[in-house]
Every structure is written in structure tokens, then in C-alpha cells.
CSV table of C-alpha atoms and ligand atoms in Angstrom, one decimal:
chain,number,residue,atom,x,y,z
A,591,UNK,CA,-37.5,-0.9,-15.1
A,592,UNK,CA,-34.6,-2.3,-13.3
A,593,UNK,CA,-34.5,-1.1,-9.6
A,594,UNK,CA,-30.8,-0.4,-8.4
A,595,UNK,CA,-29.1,-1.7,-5.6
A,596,UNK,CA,-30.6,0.4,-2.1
A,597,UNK,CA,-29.2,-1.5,0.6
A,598,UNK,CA,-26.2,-1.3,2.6
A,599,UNK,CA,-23.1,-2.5,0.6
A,600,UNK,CA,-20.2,-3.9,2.4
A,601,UNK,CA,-16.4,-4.0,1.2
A,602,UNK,CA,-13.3,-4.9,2.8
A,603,UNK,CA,-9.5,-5.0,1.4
A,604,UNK,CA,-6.0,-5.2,3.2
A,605,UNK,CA,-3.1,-3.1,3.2
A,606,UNK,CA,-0.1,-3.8,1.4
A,607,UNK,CA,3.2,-3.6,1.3
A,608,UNK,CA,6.2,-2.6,-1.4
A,609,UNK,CA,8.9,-4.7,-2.2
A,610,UNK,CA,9.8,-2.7,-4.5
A,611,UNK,CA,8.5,1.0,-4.3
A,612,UNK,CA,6.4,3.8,-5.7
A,613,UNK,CA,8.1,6.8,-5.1
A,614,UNK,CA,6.7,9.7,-7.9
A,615,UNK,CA,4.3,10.4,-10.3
A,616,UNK,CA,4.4,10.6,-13.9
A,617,UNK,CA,1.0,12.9,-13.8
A,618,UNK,CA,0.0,14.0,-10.4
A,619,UNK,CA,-4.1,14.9,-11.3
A,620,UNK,CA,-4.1,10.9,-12.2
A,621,UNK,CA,-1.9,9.6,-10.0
A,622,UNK,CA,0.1,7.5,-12.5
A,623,UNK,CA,3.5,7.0,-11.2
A,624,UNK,CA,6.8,6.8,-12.5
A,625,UNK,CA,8.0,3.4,-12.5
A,626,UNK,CA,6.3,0.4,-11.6
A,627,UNK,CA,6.0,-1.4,-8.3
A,628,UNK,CA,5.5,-4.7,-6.9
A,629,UNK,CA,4.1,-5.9,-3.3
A,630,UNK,CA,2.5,-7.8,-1.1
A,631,UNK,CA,-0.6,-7.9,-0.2
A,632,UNK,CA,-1.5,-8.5,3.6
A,633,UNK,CA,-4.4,-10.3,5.4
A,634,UNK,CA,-5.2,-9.1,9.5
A,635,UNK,CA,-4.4,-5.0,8.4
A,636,UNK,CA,-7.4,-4.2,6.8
A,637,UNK,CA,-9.9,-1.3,6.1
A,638,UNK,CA,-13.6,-1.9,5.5
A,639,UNK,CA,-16.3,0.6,3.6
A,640,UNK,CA,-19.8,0.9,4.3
A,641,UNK,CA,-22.7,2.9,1.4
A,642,UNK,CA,-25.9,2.8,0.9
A,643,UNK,CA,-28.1,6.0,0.2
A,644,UNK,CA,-28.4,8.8,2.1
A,645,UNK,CA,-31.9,10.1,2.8
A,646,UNK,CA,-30.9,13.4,3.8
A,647,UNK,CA,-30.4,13.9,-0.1
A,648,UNK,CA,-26.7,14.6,0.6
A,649,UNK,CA,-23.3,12.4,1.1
A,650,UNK,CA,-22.6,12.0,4.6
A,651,UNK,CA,-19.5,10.4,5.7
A,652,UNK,CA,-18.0,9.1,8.8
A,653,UNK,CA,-14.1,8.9,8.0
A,654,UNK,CA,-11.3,9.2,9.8
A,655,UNK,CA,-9.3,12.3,8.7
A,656,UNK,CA,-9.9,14.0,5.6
A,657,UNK,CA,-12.2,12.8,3.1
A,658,UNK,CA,-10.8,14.7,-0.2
A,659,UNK,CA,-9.0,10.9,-1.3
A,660,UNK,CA,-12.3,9.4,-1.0
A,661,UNK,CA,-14.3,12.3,-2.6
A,662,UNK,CA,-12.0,11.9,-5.5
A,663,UNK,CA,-12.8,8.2,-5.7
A,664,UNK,CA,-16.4,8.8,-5.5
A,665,UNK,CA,-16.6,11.4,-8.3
A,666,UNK,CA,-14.7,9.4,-10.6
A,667,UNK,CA,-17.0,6.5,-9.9
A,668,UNK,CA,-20.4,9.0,-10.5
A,669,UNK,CA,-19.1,9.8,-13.5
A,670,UNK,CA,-18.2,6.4,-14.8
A,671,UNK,CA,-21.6,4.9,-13.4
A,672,UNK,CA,-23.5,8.2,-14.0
A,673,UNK,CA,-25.5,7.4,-10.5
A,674,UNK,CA,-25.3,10.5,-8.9
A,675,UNK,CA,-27.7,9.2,-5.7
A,676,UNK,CA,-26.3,11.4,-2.4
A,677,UNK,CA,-24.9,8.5,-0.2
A,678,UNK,CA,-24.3,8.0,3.0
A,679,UNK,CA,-20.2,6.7,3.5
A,680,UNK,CA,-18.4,4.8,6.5
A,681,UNK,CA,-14.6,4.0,5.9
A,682,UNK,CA,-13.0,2.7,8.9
A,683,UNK,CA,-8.8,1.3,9.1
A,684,UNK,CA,-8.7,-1.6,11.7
A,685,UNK,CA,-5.1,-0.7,12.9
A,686,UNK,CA,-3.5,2.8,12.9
A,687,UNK,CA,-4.2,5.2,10.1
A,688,UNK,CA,-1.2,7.5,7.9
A,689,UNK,CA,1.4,6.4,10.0
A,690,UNK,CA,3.1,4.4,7.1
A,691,UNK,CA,0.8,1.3,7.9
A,692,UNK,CA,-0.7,2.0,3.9
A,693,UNK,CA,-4.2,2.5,5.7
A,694,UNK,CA,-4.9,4.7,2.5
A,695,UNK,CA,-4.2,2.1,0.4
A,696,UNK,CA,-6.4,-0.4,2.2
A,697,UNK,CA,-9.3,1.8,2.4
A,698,UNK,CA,-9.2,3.6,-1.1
A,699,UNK,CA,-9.1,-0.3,-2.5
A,700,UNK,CA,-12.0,-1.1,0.1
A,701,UNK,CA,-13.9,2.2,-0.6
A,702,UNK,CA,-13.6,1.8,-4.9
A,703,UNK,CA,-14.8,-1.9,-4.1
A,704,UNK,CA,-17.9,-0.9,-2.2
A,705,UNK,CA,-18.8,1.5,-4.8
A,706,UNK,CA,-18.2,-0.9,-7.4
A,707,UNK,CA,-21.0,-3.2,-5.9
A,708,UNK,CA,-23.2,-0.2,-5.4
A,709,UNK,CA,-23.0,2.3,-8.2
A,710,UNK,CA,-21.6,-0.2,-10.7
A,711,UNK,CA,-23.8,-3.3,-9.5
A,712,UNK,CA,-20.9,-5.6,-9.4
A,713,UNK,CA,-20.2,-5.5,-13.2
A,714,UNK,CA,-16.9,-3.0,-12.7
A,715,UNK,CA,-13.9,-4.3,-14.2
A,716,UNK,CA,-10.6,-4.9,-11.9
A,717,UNK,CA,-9.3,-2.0,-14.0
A,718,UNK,CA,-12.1,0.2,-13.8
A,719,UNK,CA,-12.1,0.2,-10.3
A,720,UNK,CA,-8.2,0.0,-10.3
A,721,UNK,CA,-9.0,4.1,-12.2
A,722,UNK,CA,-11.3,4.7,-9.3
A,723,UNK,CA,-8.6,3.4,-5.9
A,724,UNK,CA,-5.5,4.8,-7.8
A,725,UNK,CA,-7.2,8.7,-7.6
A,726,UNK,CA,-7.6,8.2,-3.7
A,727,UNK,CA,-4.1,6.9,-3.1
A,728,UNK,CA,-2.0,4.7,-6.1
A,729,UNK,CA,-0.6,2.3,-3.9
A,730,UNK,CA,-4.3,1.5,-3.3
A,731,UNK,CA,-4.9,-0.4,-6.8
A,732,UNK,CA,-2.5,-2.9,-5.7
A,733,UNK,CA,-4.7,-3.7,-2.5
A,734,UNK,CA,-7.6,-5.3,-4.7
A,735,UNK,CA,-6.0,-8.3,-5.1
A,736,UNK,CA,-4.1,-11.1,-3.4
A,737,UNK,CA,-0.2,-12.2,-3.6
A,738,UNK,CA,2.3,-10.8,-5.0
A,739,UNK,CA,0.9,-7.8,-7.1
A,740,UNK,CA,2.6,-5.8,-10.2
A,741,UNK,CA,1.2,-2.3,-10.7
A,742,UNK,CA,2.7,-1.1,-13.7
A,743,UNK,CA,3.5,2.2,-15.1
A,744,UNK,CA,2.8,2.5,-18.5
A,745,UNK,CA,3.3,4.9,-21.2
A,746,UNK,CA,0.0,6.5,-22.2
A,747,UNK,CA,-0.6,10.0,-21.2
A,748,UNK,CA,-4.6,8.7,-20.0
A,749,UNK,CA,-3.3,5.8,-17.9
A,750,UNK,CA,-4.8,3.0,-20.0
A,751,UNK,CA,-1.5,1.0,-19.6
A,752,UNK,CA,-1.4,1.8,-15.7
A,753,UNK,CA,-2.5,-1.6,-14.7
A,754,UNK,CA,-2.2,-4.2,-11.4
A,755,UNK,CA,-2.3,-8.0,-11.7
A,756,UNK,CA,-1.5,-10.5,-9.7
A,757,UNK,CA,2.5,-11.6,-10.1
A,758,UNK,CA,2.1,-15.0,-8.3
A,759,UNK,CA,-0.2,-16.0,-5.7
A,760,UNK,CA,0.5,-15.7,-1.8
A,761,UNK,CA,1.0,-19.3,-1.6
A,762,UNK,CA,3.7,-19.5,-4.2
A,763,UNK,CA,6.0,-18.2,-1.9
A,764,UNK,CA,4.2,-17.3,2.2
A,765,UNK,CA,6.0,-14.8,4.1
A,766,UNK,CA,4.8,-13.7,7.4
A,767,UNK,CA,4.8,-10.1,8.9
A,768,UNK,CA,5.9,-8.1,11.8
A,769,UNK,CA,5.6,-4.6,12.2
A,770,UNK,CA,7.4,-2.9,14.5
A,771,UNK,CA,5.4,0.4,15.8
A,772,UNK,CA,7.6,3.3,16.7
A,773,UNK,CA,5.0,5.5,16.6
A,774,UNK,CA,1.1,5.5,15.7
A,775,UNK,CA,0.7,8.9,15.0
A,776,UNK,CA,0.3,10.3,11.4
A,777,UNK,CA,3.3,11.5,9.4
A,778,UNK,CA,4.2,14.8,9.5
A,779,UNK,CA,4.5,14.9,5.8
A,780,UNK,CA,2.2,13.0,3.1
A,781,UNK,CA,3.3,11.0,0.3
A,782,UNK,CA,2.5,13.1,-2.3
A,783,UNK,CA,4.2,16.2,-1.0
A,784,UNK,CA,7.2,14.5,0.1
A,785,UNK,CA,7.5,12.9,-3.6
A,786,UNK,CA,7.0,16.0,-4.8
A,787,UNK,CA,9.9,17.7,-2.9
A,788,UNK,CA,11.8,14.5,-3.5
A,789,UNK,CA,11.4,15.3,-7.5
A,790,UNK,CA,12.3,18.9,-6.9
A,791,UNK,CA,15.5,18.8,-5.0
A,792,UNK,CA,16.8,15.4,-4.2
A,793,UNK,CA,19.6,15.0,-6.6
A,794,UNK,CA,18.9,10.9,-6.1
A,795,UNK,CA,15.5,10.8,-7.5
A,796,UNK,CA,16.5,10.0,-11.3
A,797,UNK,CA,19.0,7.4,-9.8
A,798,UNK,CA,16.1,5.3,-7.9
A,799,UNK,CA,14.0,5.6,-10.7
A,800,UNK,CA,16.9,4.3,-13.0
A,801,UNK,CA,17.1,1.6,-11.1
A,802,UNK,CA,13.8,0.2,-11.0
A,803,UNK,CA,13.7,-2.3,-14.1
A,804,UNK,CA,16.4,-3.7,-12.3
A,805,UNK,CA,15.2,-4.3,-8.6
A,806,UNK,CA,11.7,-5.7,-10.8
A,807,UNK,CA,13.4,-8.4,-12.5
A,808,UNK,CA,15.5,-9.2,-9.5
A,809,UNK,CA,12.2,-9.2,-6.9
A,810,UNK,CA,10.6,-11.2,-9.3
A,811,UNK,CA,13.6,-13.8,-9.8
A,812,UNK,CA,13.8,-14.1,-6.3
A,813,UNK,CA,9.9,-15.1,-5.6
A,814,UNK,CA,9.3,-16.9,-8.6
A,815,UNK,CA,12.7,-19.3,-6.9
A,816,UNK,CA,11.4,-18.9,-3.4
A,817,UNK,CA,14.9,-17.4,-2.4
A,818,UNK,CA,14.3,-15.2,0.7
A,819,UNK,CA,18.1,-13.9,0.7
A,820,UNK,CA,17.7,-12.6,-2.7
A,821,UNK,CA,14.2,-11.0,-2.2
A,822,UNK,CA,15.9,-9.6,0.9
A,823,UNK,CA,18.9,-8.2,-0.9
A,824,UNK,CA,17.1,-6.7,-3.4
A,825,UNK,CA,14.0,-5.2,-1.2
A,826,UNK,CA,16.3,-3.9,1.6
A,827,UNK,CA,18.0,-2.0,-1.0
A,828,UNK,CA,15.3,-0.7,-2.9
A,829,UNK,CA,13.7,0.5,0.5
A,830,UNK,CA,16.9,2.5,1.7
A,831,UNK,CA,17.6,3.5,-1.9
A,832,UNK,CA,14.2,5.5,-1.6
A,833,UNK,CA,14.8,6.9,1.8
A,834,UNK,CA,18.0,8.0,0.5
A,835,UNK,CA,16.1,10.2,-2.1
A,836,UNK,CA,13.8,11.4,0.9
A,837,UNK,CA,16.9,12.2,3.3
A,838,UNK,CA,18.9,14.2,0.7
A,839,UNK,CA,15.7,15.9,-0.6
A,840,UNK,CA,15.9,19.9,0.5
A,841,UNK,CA,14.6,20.4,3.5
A,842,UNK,CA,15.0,16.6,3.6
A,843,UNK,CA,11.9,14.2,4.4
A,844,UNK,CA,13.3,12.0,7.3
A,845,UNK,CA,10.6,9.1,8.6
A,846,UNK,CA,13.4,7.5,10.6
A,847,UNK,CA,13.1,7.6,14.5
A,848,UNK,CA,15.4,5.9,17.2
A,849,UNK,CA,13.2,2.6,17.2
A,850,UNK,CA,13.1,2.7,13.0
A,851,UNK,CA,17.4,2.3,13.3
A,852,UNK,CA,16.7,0.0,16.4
A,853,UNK,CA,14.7,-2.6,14.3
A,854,UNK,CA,16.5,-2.4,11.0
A,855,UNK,CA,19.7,-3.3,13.3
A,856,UNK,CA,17.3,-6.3,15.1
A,857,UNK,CA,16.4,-7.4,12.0
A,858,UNK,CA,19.8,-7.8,10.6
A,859,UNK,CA,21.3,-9.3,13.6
A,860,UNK,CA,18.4,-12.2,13.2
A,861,UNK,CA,19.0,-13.1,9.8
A,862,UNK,CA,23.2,-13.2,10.9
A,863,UNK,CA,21.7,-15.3,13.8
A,864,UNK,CA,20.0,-18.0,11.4
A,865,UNK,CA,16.2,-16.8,11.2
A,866,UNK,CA,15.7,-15.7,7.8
A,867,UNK,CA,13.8,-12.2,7.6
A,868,UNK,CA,13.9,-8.9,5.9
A,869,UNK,CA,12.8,-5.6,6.5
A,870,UNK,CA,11.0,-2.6,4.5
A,871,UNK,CA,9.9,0.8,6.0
A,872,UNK,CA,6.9,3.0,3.9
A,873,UNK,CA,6.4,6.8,4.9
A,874,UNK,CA,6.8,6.3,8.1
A,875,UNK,CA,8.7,5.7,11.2
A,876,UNK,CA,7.2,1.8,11.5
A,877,UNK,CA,9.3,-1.4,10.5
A,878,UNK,CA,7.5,-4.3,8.6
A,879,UNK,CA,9.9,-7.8,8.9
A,880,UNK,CA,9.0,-10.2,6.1
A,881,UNK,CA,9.9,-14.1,7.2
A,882,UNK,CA,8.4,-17.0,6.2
A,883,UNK,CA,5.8,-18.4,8.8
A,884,UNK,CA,7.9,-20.7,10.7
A,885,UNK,CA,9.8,-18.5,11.6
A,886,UNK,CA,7.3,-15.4,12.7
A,887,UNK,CA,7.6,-16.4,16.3
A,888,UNK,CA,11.1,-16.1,16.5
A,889,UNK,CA,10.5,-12.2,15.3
A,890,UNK,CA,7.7,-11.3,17.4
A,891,UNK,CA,9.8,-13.1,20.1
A,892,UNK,CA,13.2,-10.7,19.1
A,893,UNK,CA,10.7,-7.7,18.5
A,894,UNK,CA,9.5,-7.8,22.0
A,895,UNK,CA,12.7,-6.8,23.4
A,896,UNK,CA,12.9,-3.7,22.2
A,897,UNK,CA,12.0,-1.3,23.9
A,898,UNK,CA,11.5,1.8,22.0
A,899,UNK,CA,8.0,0.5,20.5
A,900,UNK,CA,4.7,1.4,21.2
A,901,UNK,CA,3.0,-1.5,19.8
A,902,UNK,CA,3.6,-5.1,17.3
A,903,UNK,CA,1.2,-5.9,14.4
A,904,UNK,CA,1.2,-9.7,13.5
A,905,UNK,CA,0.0,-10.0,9.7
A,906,UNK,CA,0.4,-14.0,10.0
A,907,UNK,CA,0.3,-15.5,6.7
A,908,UNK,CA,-2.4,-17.5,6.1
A,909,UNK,CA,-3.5,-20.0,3.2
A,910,UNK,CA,-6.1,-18.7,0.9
A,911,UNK,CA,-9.6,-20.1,1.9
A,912,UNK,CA,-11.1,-21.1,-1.4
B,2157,PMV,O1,0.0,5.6,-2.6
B,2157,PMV,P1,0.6,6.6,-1.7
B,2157,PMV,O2,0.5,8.0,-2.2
B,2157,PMV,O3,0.2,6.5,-0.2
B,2157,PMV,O4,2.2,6.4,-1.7
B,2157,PMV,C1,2.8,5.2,-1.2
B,2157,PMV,C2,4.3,5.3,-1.2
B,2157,PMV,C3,5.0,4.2,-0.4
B,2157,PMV,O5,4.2,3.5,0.5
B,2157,PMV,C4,6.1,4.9,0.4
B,2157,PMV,C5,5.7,3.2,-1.4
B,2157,PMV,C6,4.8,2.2,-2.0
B,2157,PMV,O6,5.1,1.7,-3.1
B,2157,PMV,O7,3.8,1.7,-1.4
């Protein structure tokens, strides 16, 4: 008889971040969204999960916040694997969580991995456990690999076609970040409400969505070229496009704080100044500047003098190992 895995498993994976965003759902219970989405996937922001079995002979977790995301992940994975073992389940974010930093996405892909080693004995497929991270959070799915990801829409009503693959690797084209914290605190709203308020009364939402095979082929132009201006055009946009849906949505969903407008302006006046960077902002008050590794001193530098923010994450870029 084959004896399953009993030991602690281990699983890390980093946030990322959207070039060009997710911003609705095609079919909420499966969190398949509306248009598809490309980003980048970071390196230093990460989230790690912890499971093994729990001899209490009931799941015990130790998360930070609530733990519904994760349940959902873990009953989509018992059903799959049909291992219904009571485990015990650490997820921990190593920077701040639901404050727009994508710590769900980082720890749903970290959380579907570790289950994947335990409950599916390393034989999951990428899109398998892409099923399991996109019921905890969607952007998650793009997490679980390197690069520049694509997670795409699709058509079917079950999601089959939902899928995430790698565009180009991170090395194609290395860009740097900077965020700039204006606050650390979660959001008062979550993504899935405000995109659900955003579908019910912004009178923008179609538009962004309209637009989106259109900022995809552009984002994609611009990193296949390595042309930072254009992927800067065309992700700037995209991101205000969205928070444009958000701020005319009734009662609107506003993210921005003084320090947001603060470092959108910084990070305008350093690209006029000669140092190539762009900005993108999630759903949250915190600024993430994109530049390509040279030049990430000259950011942090420029970053430092503001002084409306609690804190700077570096995500240097940094060549893949093997
Ligand atoms: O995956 P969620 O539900 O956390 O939504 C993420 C939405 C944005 O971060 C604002 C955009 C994106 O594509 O990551």
C-alpha cells in the first residue's frame, strides 16, 4: 500500500503585480474574470504556507485575517485529491497584508502549492492548482510562476480555458520595484466587493473592459521590444483607466490618499528628469514604480524624500538562479 506524504510540507510564492489589470468577474462562485490580465511576478514580497496533519483530527490554522479564501482553496483541493485528512495550516505574508501589496495573491498561490505537494503528492498540474489559487483570490494563479505572466479569460462557462502561462521570462526584459507605502493598513473595501459595485454603477466599467485586447497587445509589444516608454504608456493608462471605473462607481471606491497623488507626481517628474520608470497602484493607497535595475537607486533615492510614507519596499530584480 502506498503510504502518503505525513510530514511538514513547505511552499513559498511571490506577489505580483498587474500591468495590465483584472478588474471583474465573468462568474463570481469561480472567480473567472472578465478579460484577461498580464503581470509581473516579484521576488523579495513573498508569502510562505506550512501543512502537514493535524492530530487533533481537525484543521487548525494560524492565518492572518480571515481564512474563508483559504478554506475555499482547501476544499477544492480535498475534492480533487479526495484526501480529506484534518490538517494543520500556517500561511504567513512577509510584508504587509490587504493593503494593495497582492498578499492574497502571494499566499493563495503559496497555499494551492503546498497542498499540491501534500494532498496531490507533487503530481498536480500548473492548471490544476491554477483551479485551486484562482478560488482563494484570481490574481493568485498568476503568482505560480515567474516573468511576465498571461492569465487568460476564456470563454467556457466551467473555466477550462481560464489559464496562466508564462508570456516571457523575467530576464527578457528586468525591471526593478519600488513601492511606495502610504499606508499599511488593510483596505477598507475588498476587491471583490468593490468590482462588484464597480459592475453595478460605474458607467466606465464596459469601457475598461473594451479596452482590454488593446492595452494586451500593446503591453505585450512593448516587453517583447524592451521599450520601457511604451510599457509605461500603456500600463499607466490601464491603471488610471481602472481607478476611473472605481472613482465614478456609486458610492465611489476611492484607494487614493495624499501620498498615492504625491508619488504618481514623483514618479512622473523622474522619468521628465531622465530616469526611466513607471508607476501602477492595485486596491490600495500604495505606489509600485517599475524601472529597470540600474536605475532602482535613483527611485529609492527620489522615494525617500517624500514625506507622506510610512514605509519603502525594494523588490530588486534579480537573475533567475537555475
Ligand atoms: O485577485 P483579487 O481579488 O485580489 O483582485 C485583484 C485586483 C487588482 O489587484 C486590483 C488587479 C490585478 O489584476 O491584480
Amino acid at each position: 500500500m502506498h503510504v502518503k506524504e505525513n510530514s511538514l510540507i513547505k511552499a513559498t510564492a511571490p506577489s505580483n503585480i498587474a500591468l495590465v489589470k483584472y478588474w471583474g468577474k465573468r462568474n463570481r462562485a469561480l472567480n473567472l474574470p472578465l478579460t484577461s490580465s498580464l503581470s509581473l511576478t516579484l521576488r523579495s514580497l513573498w508569502s510562505e504556507a506550512t501543512v502537514e496533519e493535524s492530530s487533533s483530527g481537525q484543521d487548525e490554522w494560524e492565518i492572518t485575517g480571515d481564512p474563508s479564501k483559504a478554506q475555499r482553496v482547501l476544499e477544492e483541493a480535498r475534492t480533487f485529491t479526495g484526501d480529506r485528512r484534518p490538517l494543520r495550516i500556517s500561511i504567513e505574508n512577509f510584508f504587509p497584508s490587504g493593503a494593495g501589496l497582492a498578499s492574497s495573491a502571494s499566499s493563495m498561490a503559496a497555499f494551492a502549492k503546498a497542498l499540491a505537494k501534500f494532498l496531490g503528492e507533487g503530481t498536480t498540474s500548473l492548471d490544476e492548482m491554477a483551479r485551486w489559487s484562482r478560488l482563494g483570490s484570481g490574481s493568485s494563479v498568476r503568482s505560480l510562476l515567474p516573468g511576465y505572466v498571461l492569465w487568460e479569460a476564456g470563454r467556457e462557462a466551467d473555466g477550462s480555458d481560464c489559464i496562466v502561462s508564462q508570456a516571457f521570462p523575467p530576464e527578457h526584459f528586468p525591471l526593478s520595484l519600488v513601492v511606495c507605502v502610504v499606508n499599511d493598513k488593510p483596505k477598507p473595501i475588498g476587491s471583490t466587493a468593490a468590482m462588484e459595485r464597480c459592475r453595478d454603477t460605474s458607467p466606465n466599467y464596459q469601457a475598461f473592459h473594451d479596452r482590454n485586447s488593446f492595452d494586451l497587445e500593446r503591453a505585450l509589444s512593448a516587453i517583447k521590444n524592451r521599450n520601457l516608454q511604451g510599457l509605461a504608456d500603456v500600463a499607466e493608462s490601464n491603471c488610471l483607466a481602472m481607478h476611473d471605473v472605481m472613482h465614478q462607481a456609486n458610492p465611489p471606491v476611492n484607494y487614493f490618499l495624499e501620498g498615492t497623488h504625491k508619488s504618481i507626481s514623483l514618479t512622473r517628474e523622474l522619468r521628465a528628469s531622465g530616469v526611466p520608470c513607471f508607476f501602477s497602484i492595485d486596491a490600495g493607497p500604495n505606489v509600485k514604480i517599475f524601472c529597470p535595475p540600474e536605475h532602482h537607486q535613483s527611485v529609492v533615492d527620489a522615494c525617500n524624500t517624500l514625506t507622506e510614507l510610512v514605509d519603502i519596499l525594494e523588490d530588486p530584480y534579480k537573475p533567475p538562479t537555475s
